[in-house]
Structure formats: structure tokens, C-alpha cells
C-alpha positions as a LaTeX table, in Angstrom:
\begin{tabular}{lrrr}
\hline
Residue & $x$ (\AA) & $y$ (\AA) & $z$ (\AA) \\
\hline
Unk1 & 33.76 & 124.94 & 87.69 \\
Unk2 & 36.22 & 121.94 & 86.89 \\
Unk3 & 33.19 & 119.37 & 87.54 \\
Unk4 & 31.21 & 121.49 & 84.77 \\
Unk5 & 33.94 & 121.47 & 82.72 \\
Unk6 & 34.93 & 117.92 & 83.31 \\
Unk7 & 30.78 & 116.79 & 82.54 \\
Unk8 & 31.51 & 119.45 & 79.09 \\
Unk9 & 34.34 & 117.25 & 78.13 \\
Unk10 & 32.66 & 113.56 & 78.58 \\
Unk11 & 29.55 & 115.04 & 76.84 \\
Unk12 & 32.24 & 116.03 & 74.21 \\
Unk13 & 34.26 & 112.40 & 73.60 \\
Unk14 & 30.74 & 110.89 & 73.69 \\
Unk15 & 29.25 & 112.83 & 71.34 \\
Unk16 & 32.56 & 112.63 & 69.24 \\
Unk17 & 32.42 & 108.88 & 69.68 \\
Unk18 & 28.45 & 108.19 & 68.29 \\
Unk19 & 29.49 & 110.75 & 65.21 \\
Unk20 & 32.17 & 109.23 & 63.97 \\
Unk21 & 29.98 & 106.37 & 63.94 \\
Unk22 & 27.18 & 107.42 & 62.37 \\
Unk23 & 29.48 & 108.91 & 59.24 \\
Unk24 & 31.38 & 106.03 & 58.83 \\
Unk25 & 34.73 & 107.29 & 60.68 \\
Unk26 & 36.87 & 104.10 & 61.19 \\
Unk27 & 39.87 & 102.82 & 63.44 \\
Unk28 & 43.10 & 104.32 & 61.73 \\
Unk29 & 44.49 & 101.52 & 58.99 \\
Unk30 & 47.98 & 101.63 & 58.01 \\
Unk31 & 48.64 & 102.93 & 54.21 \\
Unk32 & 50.28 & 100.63 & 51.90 \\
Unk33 & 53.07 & 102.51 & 52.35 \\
Unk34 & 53.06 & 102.89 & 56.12 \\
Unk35 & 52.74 & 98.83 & 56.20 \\
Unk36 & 56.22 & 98.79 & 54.48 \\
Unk37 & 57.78 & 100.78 & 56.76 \\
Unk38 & 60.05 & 100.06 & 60.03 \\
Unk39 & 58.11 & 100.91 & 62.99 \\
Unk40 & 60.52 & 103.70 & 64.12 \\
Unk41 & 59.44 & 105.22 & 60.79 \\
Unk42 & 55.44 & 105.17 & 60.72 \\
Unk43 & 53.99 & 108.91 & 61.34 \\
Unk44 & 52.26 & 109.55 & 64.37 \\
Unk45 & 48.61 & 109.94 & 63.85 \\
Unk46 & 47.23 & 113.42 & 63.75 \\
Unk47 & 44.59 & 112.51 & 66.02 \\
Unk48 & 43.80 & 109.91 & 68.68 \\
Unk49 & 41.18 & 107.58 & 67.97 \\
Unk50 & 38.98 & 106.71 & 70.86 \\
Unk51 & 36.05 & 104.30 & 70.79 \\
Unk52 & 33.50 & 103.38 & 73.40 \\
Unk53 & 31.78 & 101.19 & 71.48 \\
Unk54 & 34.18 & 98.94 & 69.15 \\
Unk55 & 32.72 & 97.98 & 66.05 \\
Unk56 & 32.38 & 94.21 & 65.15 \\
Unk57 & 35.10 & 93.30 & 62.90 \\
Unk58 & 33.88 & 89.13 & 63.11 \\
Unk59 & 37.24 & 88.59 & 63.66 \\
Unk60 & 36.07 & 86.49 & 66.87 \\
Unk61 & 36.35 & 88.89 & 69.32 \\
Unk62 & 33.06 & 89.73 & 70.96 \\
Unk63 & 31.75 & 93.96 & 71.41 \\
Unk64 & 29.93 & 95.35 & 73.62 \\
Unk65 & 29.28 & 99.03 & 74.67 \\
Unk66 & 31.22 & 101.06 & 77.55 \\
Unk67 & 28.90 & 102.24 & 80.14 \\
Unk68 & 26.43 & 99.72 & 79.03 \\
Unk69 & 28.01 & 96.63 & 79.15 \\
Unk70 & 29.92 & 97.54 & 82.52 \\
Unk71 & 32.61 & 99.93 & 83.28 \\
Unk72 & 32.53 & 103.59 & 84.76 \\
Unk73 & 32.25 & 105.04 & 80.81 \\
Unk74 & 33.01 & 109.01 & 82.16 \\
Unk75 & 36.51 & 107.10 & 84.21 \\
Unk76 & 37.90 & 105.88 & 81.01 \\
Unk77 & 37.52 & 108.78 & 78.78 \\
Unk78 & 39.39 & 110.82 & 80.83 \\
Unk79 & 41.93 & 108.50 & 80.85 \\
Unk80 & 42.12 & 108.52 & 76.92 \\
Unk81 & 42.06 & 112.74 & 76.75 \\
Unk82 & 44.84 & 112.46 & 79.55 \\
Unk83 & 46.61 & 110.21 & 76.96 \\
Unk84 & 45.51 & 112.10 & 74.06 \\
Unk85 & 46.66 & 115.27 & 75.86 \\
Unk86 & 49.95 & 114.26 & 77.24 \\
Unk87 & 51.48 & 110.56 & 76.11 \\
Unk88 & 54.44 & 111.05 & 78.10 \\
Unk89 & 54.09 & 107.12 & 77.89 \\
Unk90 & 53.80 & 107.14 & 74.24 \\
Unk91 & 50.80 & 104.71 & 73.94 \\
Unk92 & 50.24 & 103.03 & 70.19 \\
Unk93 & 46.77 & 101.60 & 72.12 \\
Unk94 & 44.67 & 100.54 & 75.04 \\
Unk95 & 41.97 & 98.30 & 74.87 \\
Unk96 & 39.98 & 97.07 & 77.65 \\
Unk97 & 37.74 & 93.82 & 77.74 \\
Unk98 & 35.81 & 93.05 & 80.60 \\
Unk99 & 33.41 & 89.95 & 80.64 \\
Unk100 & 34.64 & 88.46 & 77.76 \\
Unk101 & 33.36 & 91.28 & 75.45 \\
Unk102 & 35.63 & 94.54 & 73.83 \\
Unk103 & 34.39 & 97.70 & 75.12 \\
Unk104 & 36.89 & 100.34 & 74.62 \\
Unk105 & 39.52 & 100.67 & 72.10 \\
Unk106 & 41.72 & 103.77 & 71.41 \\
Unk107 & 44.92 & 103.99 & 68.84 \\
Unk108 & 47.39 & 106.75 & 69.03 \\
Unk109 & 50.59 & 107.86 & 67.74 \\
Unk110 & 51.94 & 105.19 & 65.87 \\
Unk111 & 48.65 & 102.82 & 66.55 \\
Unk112 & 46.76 & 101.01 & 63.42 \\
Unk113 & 44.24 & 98.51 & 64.23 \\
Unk114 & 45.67 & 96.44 & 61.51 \\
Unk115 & 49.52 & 96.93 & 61.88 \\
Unk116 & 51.19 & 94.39 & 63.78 \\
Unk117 & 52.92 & 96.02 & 66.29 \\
Unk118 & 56.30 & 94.56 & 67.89 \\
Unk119 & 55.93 & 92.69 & 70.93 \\
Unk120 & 59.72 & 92.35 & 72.16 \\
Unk121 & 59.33 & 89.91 & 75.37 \\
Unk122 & 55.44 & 89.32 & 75.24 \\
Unk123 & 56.93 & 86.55 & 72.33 \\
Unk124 & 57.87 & 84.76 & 75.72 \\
Unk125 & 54.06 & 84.56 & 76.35 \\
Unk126 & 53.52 & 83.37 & 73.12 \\
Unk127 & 56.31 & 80.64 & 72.97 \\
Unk128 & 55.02 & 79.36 & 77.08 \\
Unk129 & 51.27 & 78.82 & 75.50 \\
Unk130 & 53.04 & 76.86 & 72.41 \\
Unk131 & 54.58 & 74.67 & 74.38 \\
Unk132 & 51.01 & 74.32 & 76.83 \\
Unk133 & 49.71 & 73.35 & 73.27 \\
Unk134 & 52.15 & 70.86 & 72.87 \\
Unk135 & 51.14 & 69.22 & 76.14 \\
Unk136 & 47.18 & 69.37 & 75.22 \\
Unk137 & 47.78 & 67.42 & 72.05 \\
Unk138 & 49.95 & 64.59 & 73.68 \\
Unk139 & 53.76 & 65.42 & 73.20 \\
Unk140 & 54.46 & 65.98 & 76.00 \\
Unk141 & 52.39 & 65.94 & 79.61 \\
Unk142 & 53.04 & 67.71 & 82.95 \\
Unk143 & 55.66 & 65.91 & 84.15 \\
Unk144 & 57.81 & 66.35 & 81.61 \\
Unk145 & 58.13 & 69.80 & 82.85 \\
Unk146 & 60.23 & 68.49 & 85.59 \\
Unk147 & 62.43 & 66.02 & 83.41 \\
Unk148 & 66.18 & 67.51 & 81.96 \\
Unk149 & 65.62 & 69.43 & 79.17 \\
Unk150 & 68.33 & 67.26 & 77.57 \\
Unk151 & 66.57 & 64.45 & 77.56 \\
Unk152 & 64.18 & 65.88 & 74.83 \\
Unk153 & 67.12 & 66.81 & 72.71 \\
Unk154 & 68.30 & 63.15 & 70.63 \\
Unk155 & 71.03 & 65.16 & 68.56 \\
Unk156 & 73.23 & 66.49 & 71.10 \\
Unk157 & 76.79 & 65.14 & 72.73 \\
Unk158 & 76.58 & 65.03 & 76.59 \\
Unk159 & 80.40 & 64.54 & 76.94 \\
Unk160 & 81.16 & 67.72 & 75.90 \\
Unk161 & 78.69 & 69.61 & 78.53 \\
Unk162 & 79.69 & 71.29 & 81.09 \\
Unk163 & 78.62 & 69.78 & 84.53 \\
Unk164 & 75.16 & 70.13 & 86.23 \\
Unk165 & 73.37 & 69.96 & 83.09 \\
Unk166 & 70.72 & 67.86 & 83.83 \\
Unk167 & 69.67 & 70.21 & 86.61 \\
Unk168 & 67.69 & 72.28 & 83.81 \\
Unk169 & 64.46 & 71.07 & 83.10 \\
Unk170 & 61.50 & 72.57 & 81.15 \\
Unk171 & 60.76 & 74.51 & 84.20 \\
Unk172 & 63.45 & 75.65 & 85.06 \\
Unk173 & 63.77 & 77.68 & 81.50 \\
Unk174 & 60.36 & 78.33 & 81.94 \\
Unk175 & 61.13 & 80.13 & 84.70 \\
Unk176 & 63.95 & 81.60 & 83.60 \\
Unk177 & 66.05 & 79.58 & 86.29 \\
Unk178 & 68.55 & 77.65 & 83.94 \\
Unk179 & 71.65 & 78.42 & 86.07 \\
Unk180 & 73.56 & 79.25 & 82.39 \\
Unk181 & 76.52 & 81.92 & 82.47 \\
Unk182 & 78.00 & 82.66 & 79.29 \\
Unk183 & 80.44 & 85.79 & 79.06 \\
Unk184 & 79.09 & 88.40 & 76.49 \\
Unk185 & 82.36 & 87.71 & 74.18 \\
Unk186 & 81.34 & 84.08 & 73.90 \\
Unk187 & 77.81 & 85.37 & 72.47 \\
Unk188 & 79.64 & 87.52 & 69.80 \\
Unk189 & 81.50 & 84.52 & 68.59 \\
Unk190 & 78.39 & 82.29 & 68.21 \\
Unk191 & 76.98 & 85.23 & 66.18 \\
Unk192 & 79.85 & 85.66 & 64.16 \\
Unk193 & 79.67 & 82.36 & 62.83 \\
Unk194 & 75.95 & 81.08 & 63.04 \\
Unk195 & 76.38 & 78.54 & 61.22 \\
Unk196 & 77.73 & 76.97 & 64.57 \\
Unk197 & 74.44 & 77.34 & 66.16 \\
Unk198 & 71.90 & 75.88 & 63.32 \\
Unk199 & 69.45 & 73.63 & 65.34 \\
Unk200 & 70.44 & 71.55 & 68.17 \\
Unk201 & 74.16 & 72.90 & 67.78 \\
Unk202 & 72.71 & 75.65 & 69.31 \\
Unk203 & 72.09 & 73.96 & 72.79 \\
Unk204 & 75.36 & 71.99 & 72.36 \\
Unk205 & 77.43 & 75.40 & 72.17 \\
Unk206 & 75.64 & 76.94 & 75.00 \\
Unk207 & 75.97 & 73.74 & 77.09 \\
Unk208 & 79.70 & 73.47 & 76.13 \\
Unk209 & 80.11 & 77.07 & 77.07 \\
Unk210 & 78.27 & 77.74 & 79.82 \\
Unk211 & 79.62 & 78.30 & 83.67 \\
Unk212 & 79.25 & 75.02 & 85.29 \\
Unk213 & 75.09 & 74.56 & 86.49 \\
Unk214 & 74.78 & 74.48 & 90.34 \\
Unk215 & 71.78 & 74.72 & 92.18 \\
Unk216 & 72.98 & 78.38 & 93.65 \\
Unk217 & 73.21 & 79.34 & 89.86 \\
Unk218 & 69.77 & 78.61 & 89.09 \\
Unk219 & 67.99 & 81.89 & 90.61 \\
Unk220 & 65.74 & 83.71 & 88.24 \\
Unk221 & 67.61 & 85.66 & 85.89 \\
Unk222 & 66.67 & 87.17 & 82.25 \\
Unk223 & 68.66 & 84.88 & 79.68 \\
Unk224 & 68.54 & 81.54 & 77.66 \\
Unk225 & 65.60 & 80.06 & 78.75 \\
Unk226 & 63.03 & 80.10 & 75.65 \\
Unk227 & 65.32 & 79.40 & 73.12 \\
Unk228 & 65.99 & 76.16 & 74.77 \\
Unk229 & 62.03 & 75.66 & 75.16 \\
Unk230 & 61.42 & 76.36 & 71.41 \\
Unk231 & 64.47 & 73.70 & 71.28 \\
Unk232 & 62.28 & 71.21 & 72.91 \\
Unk233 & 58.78 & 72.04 & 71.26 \\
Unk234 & 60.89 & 71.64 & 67.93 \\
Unk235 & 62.25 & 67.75 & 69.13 \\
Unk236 & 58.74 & 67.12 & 70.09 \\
Unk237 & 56.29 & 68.23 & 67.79 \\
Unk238 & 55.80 & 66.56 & 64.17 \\
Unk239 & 56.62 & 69.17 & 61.20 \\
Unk240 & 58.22 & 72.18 & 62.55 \\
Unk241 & 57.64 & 74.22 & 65.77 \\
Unk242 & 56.75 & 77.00 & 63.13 \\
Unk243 & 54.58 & 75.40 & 61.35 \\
Unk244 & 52.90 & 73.70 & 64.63 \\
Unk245 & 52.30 & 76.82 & 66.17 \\
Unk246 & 50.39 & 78.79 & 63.04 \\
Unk247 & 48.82 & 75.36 & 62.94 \\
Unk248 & 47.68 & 74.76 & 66.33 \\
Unk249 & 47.18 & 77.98 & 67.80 \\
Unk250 & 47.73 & 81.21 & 65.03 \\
Unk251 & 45.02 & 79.57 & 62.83 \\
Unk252 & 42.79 & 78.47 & 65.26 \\
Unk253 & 42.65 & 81.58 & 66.77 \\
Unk254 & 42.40 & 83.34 & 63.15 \\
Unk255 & 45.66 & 85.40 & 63.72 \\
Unk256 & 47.10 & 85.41 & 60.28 \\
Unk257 & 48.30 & 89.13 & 60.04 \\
Unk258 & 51.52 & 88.48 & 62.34 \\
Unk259 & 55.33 & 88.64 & 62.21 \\
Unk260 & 57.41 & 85.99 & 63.57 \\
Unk261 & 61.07 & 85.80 & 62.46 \\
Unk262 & 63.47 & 83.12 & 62.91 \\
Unk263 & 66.37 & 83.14 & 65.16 \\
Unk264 & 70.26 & 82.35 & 63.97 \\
Unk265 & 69.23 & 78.37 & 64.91 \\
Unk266 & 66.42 & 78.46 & 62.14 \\
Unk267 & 64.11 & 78.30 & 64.62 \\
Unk268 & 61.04 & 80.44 & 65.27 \\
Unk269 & 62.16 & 83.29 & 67.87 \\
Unk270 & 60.98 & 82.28 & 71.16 \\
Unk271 & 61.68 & 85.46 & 73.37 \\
Unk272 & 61.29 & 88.58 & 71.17 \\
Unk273 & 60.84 & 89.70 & 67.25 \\
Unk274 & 57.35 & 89.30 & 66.65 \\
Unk275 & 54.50 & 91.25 & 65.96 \\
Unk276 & 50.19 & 91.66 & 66.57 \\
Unk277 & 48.09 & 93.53 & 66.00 \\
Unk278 & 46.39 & 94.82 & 69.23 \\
Unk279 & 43.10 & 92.46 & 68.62 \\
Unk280 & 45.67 & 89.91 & 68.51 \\
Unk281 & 46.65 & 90.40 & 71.73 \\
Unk282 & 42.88 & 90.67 & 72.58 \\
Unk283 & 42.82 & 87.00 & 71.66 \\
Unk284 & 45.95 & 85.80 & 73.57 \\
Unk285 & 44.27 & 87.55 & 76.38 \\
Unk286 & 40.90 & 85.64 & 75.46 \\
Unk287 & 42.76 & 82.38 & 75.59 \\
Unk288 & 44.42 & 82.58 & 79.08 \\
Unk289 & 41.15 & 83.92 & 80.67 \\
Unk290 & 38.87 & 81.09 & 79.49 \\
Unk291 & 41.62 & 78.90 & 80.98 \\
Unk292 & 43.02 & 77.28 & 78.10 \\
Unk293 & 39.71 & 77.08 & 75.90 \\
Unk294 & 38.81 & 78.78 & 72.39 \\
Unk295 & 35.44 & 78.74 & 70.95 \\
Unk296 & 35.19 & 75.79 & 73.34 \\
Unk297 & 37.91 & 73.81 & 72.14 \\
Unk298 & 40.84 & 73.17 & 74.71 \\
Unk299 & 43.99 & 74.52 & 72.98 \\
Unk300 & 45.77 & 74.67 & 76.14 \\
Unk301 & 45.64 & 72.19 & 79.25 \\
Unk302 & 44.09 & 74.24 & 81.84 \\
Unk303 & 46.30 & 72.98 & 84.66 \\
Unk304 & 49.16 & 74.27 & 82.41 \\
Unk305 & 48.05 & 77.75 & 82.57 \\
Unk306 & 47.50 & 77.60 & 85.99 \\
Unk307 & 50.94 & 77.16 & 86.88 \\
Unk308 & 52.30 & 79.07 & 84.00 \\
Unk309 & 50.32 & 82.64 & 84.95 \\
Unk310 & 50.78 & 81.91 & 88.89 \\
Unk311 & 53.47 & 83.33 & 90.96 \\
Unk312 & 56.09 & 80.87 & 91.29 \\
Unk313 & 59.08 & 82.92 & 91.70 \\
Unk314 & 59.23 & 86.34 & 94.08 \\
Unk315 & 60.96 & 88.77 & 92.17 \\
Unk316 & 60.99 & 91.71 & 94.45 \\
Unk317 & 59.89 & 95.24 & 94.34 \\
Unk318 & 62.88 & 97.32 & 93.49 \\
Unk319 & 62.50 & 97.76 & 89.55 \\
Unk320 & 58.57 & 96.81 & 88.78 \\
Unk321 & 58.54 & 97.49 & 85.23 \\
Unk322 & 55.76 & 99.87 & 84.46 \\
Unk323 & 55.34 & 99.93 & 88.03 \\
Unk324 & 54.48 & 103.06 & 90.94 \\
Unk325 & 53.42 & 103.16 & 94.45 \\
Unk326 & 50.64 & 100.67 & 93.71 \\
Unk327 & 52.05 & 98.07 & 91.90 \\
Unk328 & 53.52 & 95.01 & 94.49 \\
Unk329 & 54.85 & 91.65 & 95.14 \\
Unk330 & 56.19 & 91.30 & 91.25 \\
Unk331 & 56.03 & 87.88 & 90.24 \\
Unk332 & 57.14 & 85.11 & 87.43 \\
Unk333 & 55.40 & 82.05 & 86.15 \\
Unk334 & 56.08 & 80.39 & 83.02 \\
Unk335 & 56.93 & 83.52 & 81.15 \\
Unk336 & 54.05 & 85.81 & 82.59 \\
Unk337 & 54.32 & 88.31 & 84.84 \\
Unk338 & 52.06 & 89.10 & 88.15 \\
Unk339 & 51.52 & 91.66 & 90.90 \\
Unk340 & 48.87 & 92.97 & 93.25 \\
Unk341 & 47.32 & 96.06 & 91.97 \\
Unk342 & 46.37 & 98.35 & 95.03 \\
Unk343 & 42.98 & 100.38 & 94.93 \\
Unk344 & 42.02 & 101.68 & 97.82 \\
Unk345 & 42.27 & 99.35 & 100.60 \\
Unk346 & 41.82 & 96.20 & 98.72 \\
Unk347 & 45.02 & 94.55 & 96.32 \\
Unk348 & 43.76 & 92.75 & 92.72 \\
Unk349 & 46.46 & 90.34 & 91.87 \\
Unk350 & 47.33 & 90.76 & 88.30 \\
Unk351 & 49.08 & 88.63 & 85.75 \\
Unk352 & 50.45 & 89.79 & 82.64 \\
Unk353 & 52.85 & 89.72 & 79.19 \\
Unk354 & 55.17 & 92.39 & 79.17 \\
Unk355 & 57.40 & 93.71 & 76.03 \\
Unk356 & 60.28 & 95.89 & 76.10 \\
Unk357 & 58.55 & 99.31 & 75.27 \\
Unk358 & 55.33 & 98.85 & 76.74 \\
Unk359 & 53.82 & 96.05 & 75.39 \\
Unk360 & 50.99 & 94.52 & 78.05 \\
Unk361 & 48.09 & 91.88 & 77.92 \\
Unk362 & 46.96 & 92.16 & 81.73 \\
Unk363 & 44.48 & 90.10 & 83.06 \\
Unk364 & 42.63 & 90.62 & 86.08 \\
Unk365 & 40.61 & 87.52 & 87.05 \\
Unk366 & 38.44 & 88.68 & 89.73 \\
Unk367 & 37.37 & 91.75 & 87.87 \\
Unk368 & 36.63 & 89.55 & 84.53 \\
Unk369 & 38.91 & 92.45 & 82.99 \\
Unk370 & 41.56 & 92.70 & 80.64 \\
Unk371 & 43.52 & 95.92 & 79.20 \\
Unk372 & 46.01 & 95.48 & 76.12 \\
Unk373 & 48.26 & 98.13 & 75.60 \\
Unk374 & 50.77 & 98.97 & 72.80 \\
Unk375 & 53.46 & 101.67 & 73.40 \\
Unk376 & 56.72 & 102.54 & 72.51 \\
Unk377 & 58.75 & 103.45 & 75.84 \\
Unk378 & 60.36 & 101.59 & 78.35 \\
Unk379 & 59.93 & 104.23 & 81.02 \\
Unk380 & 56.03 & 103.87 & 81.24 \\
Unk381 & 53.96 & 103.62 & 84.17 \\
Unk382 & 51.59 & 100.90 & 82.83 \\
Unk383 & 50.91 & 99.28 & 85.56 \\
Unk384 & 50.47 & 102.23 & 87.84 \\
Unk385 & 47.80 & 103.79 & 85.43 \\
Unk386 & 45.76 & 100.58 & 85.27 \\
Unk387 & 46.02 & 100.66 & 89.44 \\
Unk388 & 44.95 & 104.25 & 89.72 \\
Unk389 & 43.12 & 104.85 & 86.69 \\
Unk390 & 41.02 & 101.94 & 84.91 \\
Unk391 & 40.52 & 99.63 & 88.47 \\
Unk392 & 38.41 & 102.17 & 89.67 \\
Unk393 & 35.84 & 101.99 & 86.91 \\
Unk394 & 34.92 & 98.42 & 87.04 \\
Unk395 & 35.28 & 98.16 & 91.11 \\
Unk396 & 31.41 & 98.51 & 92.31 \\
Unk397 & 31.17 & 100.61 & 95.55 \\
\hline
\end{tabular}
């Protein structure tokens, strides 16, 4: 009984899928008055949209068909009714892209294909591959990674630092290893006056501040390290880091229906408070899987990305966010995330950008796959679903 009612419902969301099709039915859009609203204040759609054969927008990113093109098509669907049915993880969107091409792409809730949706920490992402841009066009090369981040920074006073400065380097706020401690109350006073903190001043107050920088300090811990990267990509690049990264990577890429604000410093935010659209994301995605390259230009050095989405730093098991039983060995590069995904007796090792809320691009090289996801909850299982419930349809028995 449940198999013939399981084959009735895949028959269903097929069928569903080629009719909306053929009569035109498109990807929610956001109203002109939904696009002017905070995000905490769009409707939830009064339907799921679901999509096993994405439509070519030519926005760059390649289609193909579920089923057809690869993937266990009947494995995915009911994966998007379970969603559609229950979204106890309060998914915007999930989009999977496996050999380079887009073969599945759903929207629910508060999901638009063309709303920007907020990223929180996936920015980090964003702000490591600006910098790998910066090292592609000649500002600054590999090594500099492992120089003090000071020494990038002309405008600052050293005698007023606290000591062990020089022990940051790029990667050590790439790796969110800086060794800075600065009491909460000392943050409230830097906002209350930001006028304290406008570009460089910025590093010179939190290097003034800071808890002396010893080498026991500098274990990975969330904090100050991409605002002091953005610091650096600012010193380095000519124009503005803003302008330098729609330049050299937004444009390129054709991403031009974005948010990215500017932080107190009048800087570009480098860790959170920016927004894309899920085929956005897609693109990101594209970028770090082709190692660096788009539409065969190298926008990033490949040897950057290497080391930026491998796991340098260990970062234990006990809070895996978006994690369950099959999500292990959590990991941190240059502001990307890994584990091993567990499917039956074999682990994939994963790397991904995470957001506060449940914003993911995963990538799993030796499946060729990659899942985007949108959400709005910080208690998801992301991870775990992926593990359990889209690994098995690309895995060939």
C-alpha cells in the first residue's frame, strides 16, 4: 500500500511539474511591494514551488533535467513534499546542481527566485573569495597570507597597540585565529561613537583595546577576523574594496541584484548583512567548484581556494550547526566550513558557507554536486538532510 501510494505521489509532483510548464506557471517573483519589504515581513507563499527541470533564465547558470541529467528524480521529490508538508526547518529554497548543470529548484515560504535573500555569515564566504581575487590580479600573492596583517595597514600607530600584534596575519583572521579579546562594554563604546572607528581607526581601536595577543590566545574563535581582512583588501586594492569587488567578481559573475551594506568603518561588511538571490549562490557555488575559474577566466588563484575550502582547523563535534548523527569531523578553512557526510558505510567530505538561519552553498567534490539552501531558522538540520536524504540519489549502487 505505501509503495502504491508513494509511486501515486511521484506520478503526482511530476505530472504537476511538466503542467506548470506547459501553461506558463513560473518560479514565484516578489511583488513590488513584497521587494520593499523587511524580510521578517514578506508573506509566506501559498504554495511550494517545485521544479525538476529549471527553466533557462541565461543568467549563466547552465539546466538540465532531474532524472535525466543524473540524480534519483523519485528521492528528491519526496524530499520537497516532506518540506512542502512539514518545514519544521523553514526552508525559503533548495537547489541542487550536480555536474555543473541546475536540476532541481524549489522556493517556499518566504522564497522568490528574484529576492535577495539575507546571507548572515555566508558574507564571510564572499569577503575570503574577494580577497583570493585580490591575490589573482597581483596585490597581493600567497605569502602574504603569512605576513602581519599590520604591515598592510600604512595609516595606523603601532605604539599604541597592545603587545603580540604582529602575531596576526591574513591567516590567522582568515581563520578566525586572531587571538583578539575585547570585553562586550568596549564594543558598545566604539558603537556609540563611530566616528572613532571610520577606516583604519577601526583596527587602531581594536588593537589598542584588545587583551594582549599570545600564541595560546589565537585558537579559533568566532570574532574580528573579516573586518580586519576587508581592512587589508581596502589598503591593497586601487578604488575601493566596494567598488573592486562588484568590479572584479559581482559583475563578472553577472550578480547585480544584491545587497551589501557598509559597516560603521565605511567599509563594505565583510562577515554578515548581505543578500542573493538563491541563483546567486548557485554561482558562488559555480566558482569554488571549477576551482577558481568563470567562463574560463581565473577570478580566483586556484591554490587559494584550495587552502581556503580545506580543513585547516578541527573544530570538534559537539555543536555541528545543521548537523545530526551523520554529520562529522566539522572543519574551518578560510571562512568555509567542512565535514564528512556519512551514507551508508562510506563518509563524503563536504565543504560549505553557512549563514545564521540556514543559509548553505555545499559542495561535494566527489559527487560533482552542489545543494543551495535558503531558510530562516537556526535550529535546522541541513546538513543531516543532505546526509540522509539528497546523498543517496546521486550515489550509484
Amino acid at each position: 500500500m505505501r509503495t502504491t501510494q508513494f509511486l501515486m505521489l511521484i506520478i503526482f509532483l511530476s505530472f504537476n511539474t511538466v503542467f506548470a510548464q506547459q501553461n506558463g506557471h513560473r518560479a514565484p517573483e516578489a511583488t513590488a511591494t513584497e521587494a520593499e519589504l523587511s524580510f521578517r515581513d514578506i508573506p509566506y507563499l501559498k504554495e511550494a514551488f517545485i521544479d525538476a527541470a529549471p527553466t533557462d533564465r541565461k543568467d549563466g547558470i547552465p539546466v538540465g533535467e532531474l532524472g535525466i541529467d543524473g540524480g534519483n528524480k523519485a528521492v528528491v521529490l519526496k524530499l520537497a513534499q516532506e518540506i512542502t508538508d512539514n518545514n519544521d526547518g523553514k526552508f525559503d529554497s533548495f537547489l541542487i546542481v550536480h555536474k555543473g548543470k541546475l536540476l532541481f529548484e524549489s522556493y517556499y515560504l518566504r522564497g522568490r527566485i528574484d529576492l535577495p535573500h539575507f546571507q548572515a555569515s555566508a558574507t564571510k564566504t564572499y569577503t575570503s573569495m574577494a580577497l583570493g581575487r585580490a591575490i589573482q590580479m597581483g596585490y597581493l600573492t600567497m605569502n602574504d597570507l603569512d605576513k602581519p596583517l599590520v604591515s598592510f595597514l600604512k595609516e595606523l600607530d603601532p605604539s599604541k597597540f597592545v603587545e603580540g600584534v604582529e602575531l596576526i596575519t591574513l591567516h590567522k583572521a582568515l581563520t578566525m585565529s586572531t587571538g583578539i579579546r575585547i570585553p562586550e562594554e568596549q564594543w558598545e563604546e566604539f558603537r556609540k561613537d563611530p566616528s572613532k572607528i571610520k577606516g583604519q581607526q577601526q583596527v587602531q581601536a581594536i588593537l589598542e583595546h584588545s587583551a594582549p595577543i599570545t600564541p595560546a590566545s589565537q585558537h579559533f574563535l568566532y570574532g574580528t577576523g573579516p573586518g580586519l581582512v576587508m581592512q587589508v583588501l581596502e589598503a591593497v586594492v586601487p578604488g575601493s574594496a566596494k567598488d573592486f569587488i562588484r568590479n572584479e567578481l559581482l559583475d563578472k559573475m553577472g550578480i547585480t541584484n544584491y545587497v551589501w551594506r557598509t559597516q560603521p568603518s565605511g567599509l563594505p561588511e565583510a562577515g554578515w548583512r548581505t543578500n542573493m538571490t538563491s541563483r546567486d549562490m548557485v554561482k558562488w557555488g559555480t566558482l569554488a567548484m571549477n576551482k577558481g575559474k568563470w567562463n574560463g577566466e581565473q577570478l580566483v588563484p586556484e591554490a587559494f581556494l584550495a587552502k581556503a575550502t580545506s580543513r585547516i582547523l578541527l573544530t570538534g563535534d559537539d555543536d555541528v550547526y545543521g548537523g545530526g548523527k551523520d554529520v562529522s569531523k566539522q572543519g574551518y578553512g578560510y571562512y568555509w566550513w567542512s565535514a564528512d557526510l556519512k551514507y551508508g558505510d562510506k563518509t563524503y567530505f563536504s565543504r560549505s558557507a553557512q549563514g545564521g538561519g540556514g543559509q548553505y552553498i555545499i559542495l561535494i567534490e566527489e559527487l560533482d554536486l552542489m545543494i543551495v539552501v535558503t531558510a530562516h531558522n537556526n535550529d535546522n538540520r541541513t546538513l543531516q538532510i543532505i546526509a540522509e536524504s539528497i546523498l543517496p540519489a546521486f550515489i550509484k549502487k
